[in-house]
Every structure is written in structure tokens, then in C-alpha cells.
Amino acid sequence: MESKGTIIVRQQVGTMSGSLRRQLEEEGYRIVREKEPCSLPIGDGSLELMVEGHNLKCGEETVHLTPSEYNILYTMLQSPGRVFSRDQLITYALDASFDGYDRTIDTYIKSIRRKIGRDSSKPSCIRTVHGVGYKYVPDNGGKA
């Protein structure tokens, strides 16, 4: 049978049921489990998001993140430059049972910026796109 393509299952998202996996394989799809990196660099790389520990590392210093802060930051780091609306961040990063206001995302973003913003003279790598939402921009020499 000719392959229809590859489906990559990310550990962060969860597991795929055995019956769904078998059905997709029978239809000709190849299923691959993607391994999580140990850490993701943030900004200029002096700060890292530790995937297993769900925290930030800056040299020897560890900064605690709440589960929601971690999930939002992880989601944004996976797609640099992509603009996420508040509703998208709720859908992709927060628990399905979240029933708060979309403006709660603003509070999480403010807290994340405070935790990753080591130098207040430099702009945060999490940028506001007015009227749309937020995006992660890796360090690029201070340009937006």
C-alpha cells in the first residue's frame, strides 16, 4: 500500500488511542512520535524553557512558572513569529475546562514577560500585535 503521508504525534499533546492509530495505519498513514527537546531557548538564548521541569533557567537561576504560564509560553515558542489571538491561546494552551475571560490571557502574558524580561531596557520577545493578539519573536537585534 502506498503511504498517504506521515502524522507526527507530539508528546505535549497527549497520546493517540490504539484504535485510532490502527485505523490511520490501515488507511496508509505512517505515525511518528516526536521527542520533546530538553529545553527551548528564549530570546537571545540566555534564558531557556525547561520542558521536563516546566520552569525557566537563566544560568544557575530557576524561575517558577505556573502550569498555564508554561503552556502559553511553550505554545508560542513552538511557532515563532505566529500571531496568536487570546482565543487561540485559550484553545491551544489552556485546559479544555477553562471558563475564564479571554482577557485573562493578558494577565498571563504580563506575568510571563515579567519572568523572562531580565533587562527592562530591552523589549520583551513576546510582542503585542494590536487588535489581534500576541507573538513570540526570537532576539533579532532589537528589531520588531
CSV table of C-alpha atoms in Angstrom, one decimal:
chain,number,residue,atom,x,y,z
A,1,MET,CA,0.0,0.0,0.0
A,2,GLU,CA,1.3,3.5,-0.9
A,3,SER,CA,1.8,5.8,2.1
A,4,LYS,CA,-0.6,8.7,2.3
A,5,GLY,CA,1.8,10.7,4.4
A,6,THR,CA,3.2,11.0,7.9
A,7,ILE,CA,1.4,12.1,11.1
A,8,ILE,CA,3.6,13.4,13.8
A,9,VAL,CA,2.3,12.9,17.4
A,10,ARG,CA,3.8,15.4,19.8
A,11,GLN,CA,4.2,14.2,23.4
A,12,GLN,CA,2.9,17.6,24.8
A,13,VAL,CA,-0.5,17.0,23.2
A,14,GLY,CA,-1.0,13.6,24.6
A,15,THR,CA,-1.4,10.0,23.4
A,16,MET,CA,-3.2,8.6,20.5
A,17,SER,CA,-5.7,5.8,21.2
A,18,GLY,CA,-4.6,2.4,19.8
A,19,SER,CA,-7.8,2.1,17.7
A,20,LEU,CA,-7.2,5.5,16.0
A,21,ARG,CA,-3.6,4.6,15.4
A,22,ARG,CA,-4.5,1.3,13.8
A,23,GLN,CA,-7.2,2.9,11.7
A,24,LEU,CA,-4.8,5.5,10.4
A,25,GLU,CA,-2.1,2.9,9.7
A,26,GLU,CA,-4.6,0.8,7.8
A,27,GLU,CA,-5.5,3.8,5.7
A,28,GLY,CA,-1.8,4.2,4.8
A,29,TYR,CA,-0.5,6.8,7.2
A,30,ARG,CA,2.8,6.5,9.0
A,31,ILE,CA,2.6,7.5,12.7
A,32,VAL,CA,5.8,9.0,14.2
A,33,ARG,CA,6.1,10.1,17.9
A,34,GLU,CA,8.2,13.3,18.1
A,35,LYS,CA,10.6,13.5,21.0
A,36,GLU,CA,10.5,16.7,23.1
A,37,PRO,CA,13.6,18.8,23.3
A,38,CYS,CA,15.0,19.1,26.8
A,39,SER,CA,14.8,22.9,26.6
A,40,LEU,CA,13.8,25.7,24.3
A,41,PRO,CA,15.9,28.9,24.0
A,42,ILE,CA,14.1,32.1,24.6
A,43,GLY,CA,15.1,35.5,23.1
A,44,ASP,CA,18.9,35.6,22.7
A,45,GLY,CA,19.3,32.2,24.2
A,46,SER,CA,20.4,33.3,27.7
A,47,LEU,CA,17.1,32.0,29.0
A,48,GLU,CA,15.7,28.5,28.4
A,49,LEU,CA,12.3,26.9,28.9
A,50,MET,CA,13.0,23.6,30.6
A,51,VAL,CA,10.4,21.2,29.1
A,52,GLU,CA,10.6,18.5,31.8
A,53,GLY,CA,10.8,20.8,34.7
A,54,HIS,CA,8.2,23.3,33.4
A,55,ASN,CA,10.3,26.2,34.5
A,56,LEU,CA,12.8,28.8,33.2
A,57,LYS,CA,16.6,28.6,33.6
A,58,CYS,CA,18.8,31.6,33.4
A,59,GLY,CA,22.3,30.4,34.2
A,60,GLU,CA,22.0,28.7,37.6
A,61,GLU,CA,18.8,30.5,38.5
A,62,THR,CA,15.5,28.7,38.2
A,63,VAL,CA,12.3,30.7,37.7
A,64,HIS,CA,9.0,29.0,38.5
A,65,LEU,CA,6.1,29.1,36.0
A,66,THR,CA,2.5,28.2,36.7
A,67,PRO,CA,1.1,25.4,34.5
A,68,SER,CA,-0.9,28.0,32.5
A,69,GLU,CA,2.2,30.3,32.0
A,70,TYR,CA,4.2,27.3,30.9
A,71,ASN,CA,1.6,26.1,28.4
A,72,ILE,CA,1.2,29.5,26.9
A,73,LEU,CA,4.9,30.1,26.6
A,74,TYR,CA,5.5,26.6,25.2
A,75,THR,CA,2.8,27.1,22.6
A,76,MET,CA,4.3,30.4,21.5
A,77,LEU,CA,7.9,29.1,21.4
A,78,GLN,CA,6.7,26.3,19.0
A,79,SER,CA,5.7,28.8,16.4
A,80,PRO,CA,8.0,31.8,16.4
A,81,GLY,CA,6.5,34.8,14.6
A,82,ARG,CA,3.0,33.4,14.6
A,83,VAL,CA,0.3,35.7,16.0
A,84,PHE,CA,-2.0,34.0,18.5
A,85,SER,CA,-5.3,35.6,19.4
A,86,ARG,CA,-6.4,35.3,23.0
A,87,ASP,CA,-9.0,32.7,22.0
A,88,GLN,CA,-6.3,30.6,20.2
A,89,LEU,CA,-4.1,30.7,23.2
A,90,ILE,CA,-7.0,29.5,25.4
A,91,THR,CA,-7.8,26.7,22.9
A,92,TYR,CA,-4.2,25.6,22.3
A,93,ALA,CA,-2.5,26.2,25.7
A,94,LEU,CA,-5.1,26.1,28.4
A,95,ASP,CA,-7.2,23.2,29.8
A,96,ALA,CA,-10.4,22.5,27.9
A,97,SER,CA,-12.3,23.2,31.1
A,98,PHE,CA,-11.0,26.9,31.2
A,99,ASP,CA,-14.1,29.1,31.5
A,100,GLY,CA,-12.5,32.4,32.4
A,101,TYR,CA,-12.5,35.6,30.3
A,102,ASP,CA,-10.3,36.0,27.3
A,103,ARG,CA,-8.6,39.0,29.0
A,104,THR,CA,-7.1,36.5,31.5
A,105,ILE,CA,-4.6,35.8,28.8
A,106,ASP,CA,-3.4,39.4,29.1
A,107,THR,CA,-2.6,38.7,32.8
A,108,TYR,CA,-0.7,35.5,31.9
A,109,ILE,CA,1.3,37.4,29.2
A,110,LYS,CA,2.2,40.2,31.7
A,111,SER,CA,3.4,37.6,34.2
A,112,ILE,CA,5.4,35.7,31.6
A,113,ARG,CA,7.0,38.9,30.3
A,114,ARG,CA,8.0,39.9,33.9
A,115,LYS,CA,9.6,36.5,34.4
A,116,ILE,CA,11.5,36.4,31.1
A,117,GLY,CA,12.3,40.1,31.0
A,118,ARG,CA,15.7,40.2,32.7
A,119,ASP,CA,16.6,43.6,31.3
A,120,SER,CA,13.9,46.3,31.3
A,121,SER,CA,15.7,48.4,28.8
A,122,LYS,CA,15.2,45.7,26.1
A,123,PRO,CA,11.8,45.0,24.7
A,124,SER,CA,10.2,41.6,25.5
A,125,CYS,CA,10.4,38.8,22.9
A,126,ILE,CA,6.7,38.4,23.4
A,127,ARG,CA,5.2,41.2,21.4
A,128,THR,CA,1.7,42.6,21.3
A,129,VAL,CA,0.0,42.8,17.9
A,130,HIS,CA,-2.6,45.4,18.5
A,131,GLY,CA,-6.1,44.4,17.7
A,132,VAL,CA,-5.0,40.7,17.1
A,133,GLY,CA,-3.1,39.1,19.9
A,134,TYR,CA,0.5,38.2,20.8
A,135,LYS,CA,3.5,36.6,19.1
A,136,TYR,CA,6.9,35.3,20.1
A,137,VAL,CA,9.8,37.0,18.3
A,138,PRO,CA,13.3,35.4,18.9
A,139,ASP,CA,16.0,38.0,19.6
A,140,ASN,CA,16.8,39.8,16.3
A,141,GLY,CA,19.0,42.7,17.4
A,142,GLY,CA,16.1,44.6,19.0
A,143,LYS,CA,14.1,44.9,15.8
A,144,ALA,CA,10.3,44.2,15.9
